[in-house]
PDB file of C-alpha atoms in Angstrom:
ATOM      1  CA  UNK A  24      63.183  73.785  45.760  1.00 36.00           C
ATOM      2  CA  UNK A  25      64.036  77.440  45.171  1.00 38.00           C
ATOM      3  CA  UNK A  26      61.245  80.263  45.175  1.00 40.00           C
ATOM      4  CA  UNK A  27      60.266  82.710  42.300  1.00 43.00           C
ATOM      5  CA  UNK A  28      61.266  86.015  43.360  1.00 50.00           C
ATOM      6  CA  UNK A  29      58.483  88.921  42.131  1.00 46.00           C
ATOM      7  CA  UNK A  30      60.589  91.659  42.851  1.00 45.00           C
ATOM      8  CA  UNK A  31      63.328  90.095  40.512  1.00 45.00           C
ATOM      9  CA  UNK A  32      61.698  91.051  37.552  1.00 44.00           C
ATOM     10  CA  UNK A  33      60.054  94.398  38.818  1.00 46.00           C
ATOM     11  CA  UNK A  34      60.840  97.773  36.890  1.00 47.00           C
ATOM     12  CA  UNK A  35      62.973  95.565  34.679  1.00 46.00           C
ATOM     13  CA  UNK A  36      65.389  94.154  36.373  1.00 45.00           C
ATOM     14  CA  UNK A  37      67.586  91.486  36.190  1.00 45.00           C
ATOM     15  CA  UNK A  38      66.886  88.171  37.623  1.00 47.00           C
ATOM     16  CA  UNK A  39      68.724  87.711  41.244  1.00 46.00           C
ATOM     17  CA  UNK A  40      69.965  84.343  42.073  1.00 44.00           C
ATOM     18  CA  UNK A  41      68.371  84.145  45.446  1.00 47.00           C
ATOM     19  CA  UNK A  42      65.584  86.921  45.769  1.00 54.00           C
ATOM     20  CA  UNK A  43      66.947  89.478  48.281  1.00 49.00           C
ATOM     21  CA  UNK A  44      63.340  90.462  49.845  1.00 49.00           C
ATOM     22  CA  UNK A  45      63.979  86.539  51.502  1.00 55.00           C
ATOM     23  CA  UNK A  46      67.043  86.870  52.969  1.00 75.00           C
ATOM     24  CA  UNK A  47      67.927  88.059  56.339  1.00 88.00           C
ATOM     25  CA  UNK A  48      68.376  91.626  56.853  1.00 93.00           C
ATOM     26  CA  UNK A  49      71.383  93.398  56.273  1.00 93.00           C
ATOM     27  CA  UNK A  50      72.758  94.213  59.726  1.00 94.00           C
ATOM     28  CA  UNK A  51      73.933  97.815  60.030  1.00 93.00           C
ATOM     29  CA  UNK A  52      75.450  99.662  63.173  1.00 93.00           C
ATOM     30  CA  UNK A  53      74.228 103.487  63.977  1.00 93.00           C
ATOM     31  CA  UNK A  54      77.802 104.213  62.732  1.00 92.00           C
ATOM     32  CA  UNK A  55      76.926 102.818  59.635  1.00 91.00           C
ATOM     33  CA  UNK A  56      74.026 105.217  58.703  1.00 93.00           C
ATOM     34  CA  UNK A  57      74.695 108.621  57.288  1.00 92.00           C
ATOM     35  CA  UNK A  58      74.078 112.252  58.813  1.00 90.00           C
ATOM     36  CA  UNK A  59      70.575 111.635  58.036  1.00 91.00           C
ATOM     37  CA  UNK A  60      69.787 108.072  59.858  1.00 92.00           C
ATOM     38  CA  UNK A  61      69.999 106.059  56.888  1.00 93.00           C
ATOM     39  CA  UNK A  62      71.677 104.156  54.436  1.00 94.00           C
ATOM     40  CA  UNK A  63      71.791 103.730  50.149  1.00 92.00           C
ATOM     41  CA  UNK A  64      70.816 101.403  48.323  1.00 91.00           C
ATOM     42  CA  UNK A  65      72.170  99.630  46.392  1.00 89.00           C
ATOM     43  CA  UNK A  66      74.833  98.912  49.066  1.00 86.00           C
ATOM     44  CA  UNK A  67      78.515  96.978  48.910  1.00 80.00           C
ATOM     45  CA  UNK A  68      77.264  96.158  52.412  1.00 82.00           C
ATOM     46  CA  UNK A  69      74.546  94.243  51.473  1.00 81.00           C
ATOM     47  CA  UNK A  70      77.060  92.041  49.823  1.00 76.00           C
ATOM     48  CA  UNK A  71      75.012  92.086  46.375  1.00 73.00           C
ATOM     49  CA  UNK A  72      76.850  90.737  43.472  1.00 65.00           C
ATOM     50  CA  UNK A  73      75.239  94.146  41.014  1.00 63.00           C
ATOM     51  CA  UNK A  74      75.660  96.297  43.941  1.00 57.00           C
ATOM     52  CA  UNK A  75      75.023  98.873  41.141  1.00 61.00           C
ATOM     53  CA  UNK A  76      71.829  97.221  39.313  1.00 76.00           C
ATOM     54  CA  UNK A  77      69.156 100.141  40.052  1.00 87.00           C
ATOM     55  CA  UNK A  78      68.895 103.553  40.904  1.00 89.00           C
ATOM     56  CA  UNK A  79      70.915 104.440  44.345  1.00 89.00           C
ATOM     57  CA  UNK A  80      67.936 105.173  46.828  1.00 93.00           C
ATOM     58  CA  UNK A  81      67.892 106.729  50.160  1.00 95.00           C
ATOM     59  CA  UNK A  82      66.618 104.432  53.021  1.00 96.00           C
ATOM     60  CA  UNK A  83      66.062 105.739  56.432  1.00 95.00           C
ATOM     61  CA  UNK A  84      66.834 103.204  58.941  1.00 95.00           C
ATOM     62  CA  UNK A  85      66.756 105.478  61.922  1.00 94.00           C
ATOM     63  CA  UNK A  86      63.363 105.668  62.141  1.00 92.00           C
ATOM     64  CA  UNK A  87      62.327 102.601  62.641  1.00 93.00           C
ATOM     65  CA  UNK A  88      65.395 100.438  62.912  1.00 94.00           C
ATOM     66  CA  UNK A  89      64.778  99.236  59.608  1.00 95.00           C
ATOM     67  CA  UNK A  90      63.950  99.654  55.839  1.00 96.00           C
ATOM     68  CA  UNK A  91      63.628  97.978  52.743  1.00 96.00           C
ATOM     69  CA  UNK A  92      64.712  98.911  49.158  1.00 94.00           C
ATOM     70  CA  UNK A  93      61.783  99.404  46.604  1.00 94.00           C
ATOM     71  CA  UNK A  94      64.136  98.295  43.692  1.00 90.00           C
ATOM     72  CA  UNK A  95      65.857  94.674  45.413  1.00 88.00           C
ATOM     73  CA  UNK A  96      64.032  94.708  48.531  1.00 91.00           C
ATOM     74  CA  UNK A  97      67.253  94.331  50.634  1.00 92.00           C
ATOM     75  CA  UNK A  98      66.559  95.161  53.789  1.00 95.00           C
ATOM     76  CA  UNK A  99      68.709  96.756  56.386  1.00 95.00           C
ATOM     77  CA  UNK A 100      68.176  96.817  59.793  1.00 95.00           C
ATOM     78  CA  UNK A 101      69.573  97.849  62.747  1.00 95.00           C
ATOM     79  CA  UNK A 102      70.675  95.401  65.506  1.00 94.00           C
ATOM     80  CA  UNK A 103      67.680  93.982  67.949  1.00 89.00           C
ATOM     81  CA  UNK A 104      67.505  97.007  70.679  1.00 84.00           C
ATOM     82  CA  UNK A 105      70.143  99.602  69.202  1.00 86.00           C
ATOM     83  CA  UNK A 106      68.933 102.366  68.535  1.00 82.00           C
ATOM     84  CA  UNK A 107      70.207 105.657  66.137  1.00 77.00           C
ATOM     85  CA  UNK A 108      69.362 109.456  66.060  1.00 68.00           C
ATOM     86  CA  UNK A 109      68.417 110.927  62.779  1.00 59.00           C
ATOM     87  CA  UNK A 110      69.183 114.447  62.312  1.00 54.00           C
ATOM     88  CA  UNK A 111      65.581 114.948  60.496  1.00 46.00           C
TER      89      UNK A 111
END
């Protein structure tokens, strides 16, 4: 039985084939995030078939060890007790 996926259709987007705010986070190491803590999305990383489907937004991962996109809501996270510096 597959699930409707809201955020497929948000702000116009196309229909995913498995809604991405379901899945499991995308794992990302602290040498993965940029100068600032964080990573873009949309992201090859995340393995997305339209890695380039919506605006590229800025998620800060540092933080809080994890973040989701407004747009897909992918979300990356950092590994369970690793934690990365932010140069905020």
């Amino acid at each position: 039985q597959s699930q409707i996926c809201p955020l497929a259709h948000a702000g116009g987007l196309n229909p995913l084939s498995e809604c991405e705010a379901m899945k499991e986070p995308v794992i990302v190491q602290p040498q993965d995030l940029n100068g600032h803590g964080g990573v873009f999305c949309p992201n090859p990383k995340a393995d997305m078939a339209l890695w380039n489907s919506h605006p590229k937004v800025f998620l800060d991962v540092a933080r809080t060890g994890q973040a989701q996109c407004p747009y897909c809501g992918t979300r990356y996270a950092l590994p369970e007790g690793v934690r990365a510096s932010s140069a905020h």
